[in-house]
């Protein structure tokens, strides 16, 4: 936007463009081998869910194939994916955790 000053000059007024950062869903994927208890534990440990909510999400993933654990900025989502994947691998489970843009 340009605004005319008293002396006739034009002043360019920059409008601050503050865009919300892109957000990413972190999802758990179903598989046939990871124990249900372990998935509930992961949801409690890495996504701060109550045991009750973690159990609901686990069953949703079990029935539907995938489920959202949370929505975060890119770096937070990527860290969750890494931590969950590393923990599952370390515990010998094939549990998959992925992110996708919201
Ligand atoms: N399908 C698994 C079972 O029957 C349980 C499970 C739930 C695995 C959610 C992964 O993300 C998952 N033991």
Coordinates of C-alpha atoms and ligand atoms in Angstrom, one line a residue:
X1 CA 0.0 0.0 0.0
X2 CA 1.3 3.5 -0.9
X3 CA 0.4 6.6 1.2
X4 CA 1.1 10.2 0.0
X5 CA 3.0 12.3 2.5
X6 CA 2.5 16.1 3.1
X7 CA 5.5 16.9 0.8
X8 CA 3.9 14.9 -2.0
X9 CA 6.3 11.9 -1.8
X10 CA 4.8 8.4 -1.7
X11 CA 5.5 6.2 1.3
X12 CA 5.3 2.4 0.8
X13 CA 3.7 0.9 3.8
X14 CA 4.5 -2.8 4.1
X15 CA 1.8 -4.9 5.7
X16 CA 3.2 -7.5 8.0
X17 CA 2.4 -10.9 6.5
X18 CA 2.3 -13.4 9.4
X19 CA 1.3 -16.8 8.1
X20 CA 0.5 -19.7 10.4
X21 CA 3.2 -22.4 10.0
X22 CA 2.2 -25.5 8.1
X23 CA 1.0 -28.2 10.4
X24 CA 1.6 -31.9 10.2
X25 CA -0.5 -34.9 11.4
X26 CA 1.5 -37.7 13.1
X27 CA -0.2 -41.0 12.4
X28 CA 0.3 -44.6 13.6
X29 CA -0.2 -47.3 11.1
X30 CA -1.7 -50.7 11.9
X31 CA 0.2 -54.0 11.6
X32 CA -0.5 -57.6 12.6
X33 CA 2.4 -58.0 15.1
X34 CA 2.8 -55.0 17.4
X35 CA 1.0 -55.8 20.8
X36 CA -1.9 -53.6 21.6
X37 CA -0.4 -52.8 25.1
X38 CA 2.7 -51.5 23.4
X39 CA 0.8 -49.1 21.2
X40 CA -1.2 -47.8 24.2
X41 CA 2.1 -47.3 26.0
X42 CA 3.6 -45.4 23.0
X43 CA 0.6 -43.1 22.9
X44 CA 0.9 -42.3 26.6
X45 CA 4.6 -41.9 26.6
X46 CA 5.1 -39.8 23.4
X47 CA 1.8 -38.1 23.0
X48 CA 0.9 -37.5 26.7
X49 CA -2.5 -39.3 26.3
X50 CA -4.4 -40.7 29.2
X51 CA -4.6 -44.5 29.2
X52 CA -8.3 -44.3 28.3
X53 CA -7.7 -42.0 25.2
X54 CA -4.7 -44.0 24.2
X55 CA -6.8 -47.2 24.2
X56 CA -9.5 -45.5 22.0
X57 CA -6.9 -44.3 19.5
X58 CA -5.2 -47.7 19.5
X59 CA -8.5 -49.5 18.6
X60 CA -9.2 -46.9 16.0
X61 CA -5.9 -47.6 14.3
X62 CA -6.4 -51.4 14.7
X63 CA -9.9 -51.2 13.0
X64 CA -9.3 -48.5 10.4
X65 CA -5.6 -49.0 9.5
X66 CA -4.3 -45.6 10.6
X67 CA -5.1 -42.9 13.2
X68 CA -4.0 -39.4 14.1
X69 CA -1.9 -39.1 17.3
X70 CA -1.5 -35.3 17.1
X71 CA -1.0 -32.3 14.9
X72 CA 2.3 -30.3 15.2
X73 CA 4.7 -27.9 13.4
X74 CA 7.0 -29.7 11.0
X75 CA 10.1 -30.1 13.3
X76 CA 8.0 -31.3 16.3
X77 CA 6.1 -33.9 14.1
X78 CA 9.4 -35.1 12.6
X79 CA 10.9 -35.6 16.1
X80 CA 7.9 -37.5 17.3
X81 CA 8.1 -39.8 14.2
X82 CA 11.8 -40.4 14.8
X83 CA 11.4 -41.1 18.6
X84 CA 8.5 -43.4 18.2
X85 CA 10.1 -45.3 15.3
X86 CA 13.4 -45.7 17.1
X87 CA 11.6 -46.9 20.3
X88 CA 9.5 -49.4 18.5
X89 CA 12.5 -50.8 16.6
X90 CA 14.5 -51.0 19.8
X91 CA 11.7 -52.9 21.4
X92 CA 11.5 -55.3 18.4
X93 CA 8.1 -54.2 17.1
X94 CA 7.3 -53.3 13.5
X95 CA 5.1 -50.3 14.5
X96 CA 5.2 -47.6 11.9
X97 CA 4.7 -43.9 12.6
X98 CA 4.5 -41.3 9.8
X99 CA 3.7 -37.7 9.3
X100 CA 1.6 -35.9 6.6
X101 CA 0.7 -32.3 5.9
X102 CA -2.6 -31.3 7.5
Ligands
LIG1 N1 -3.2 -54.8 15.1 C1 -2.4 -55.0 16.3 C2 -2.7 -56.3 16.9 O1 -3.8 -56.9 16.7 C3 -2.5 -53.9 17.2 C4 -2.0 -52.6 16.7 C5 -2.8 -51.4 16.9 C6 -0.8 -52.5 16.0 C7 -2.3 -50.2 16.4 C8 -0.3 -51.3 15.5 O2 -0.6 -48.9 15.2 C9 -1.1 -50.1 15.7 N2 -1.9 -56.8 17.9

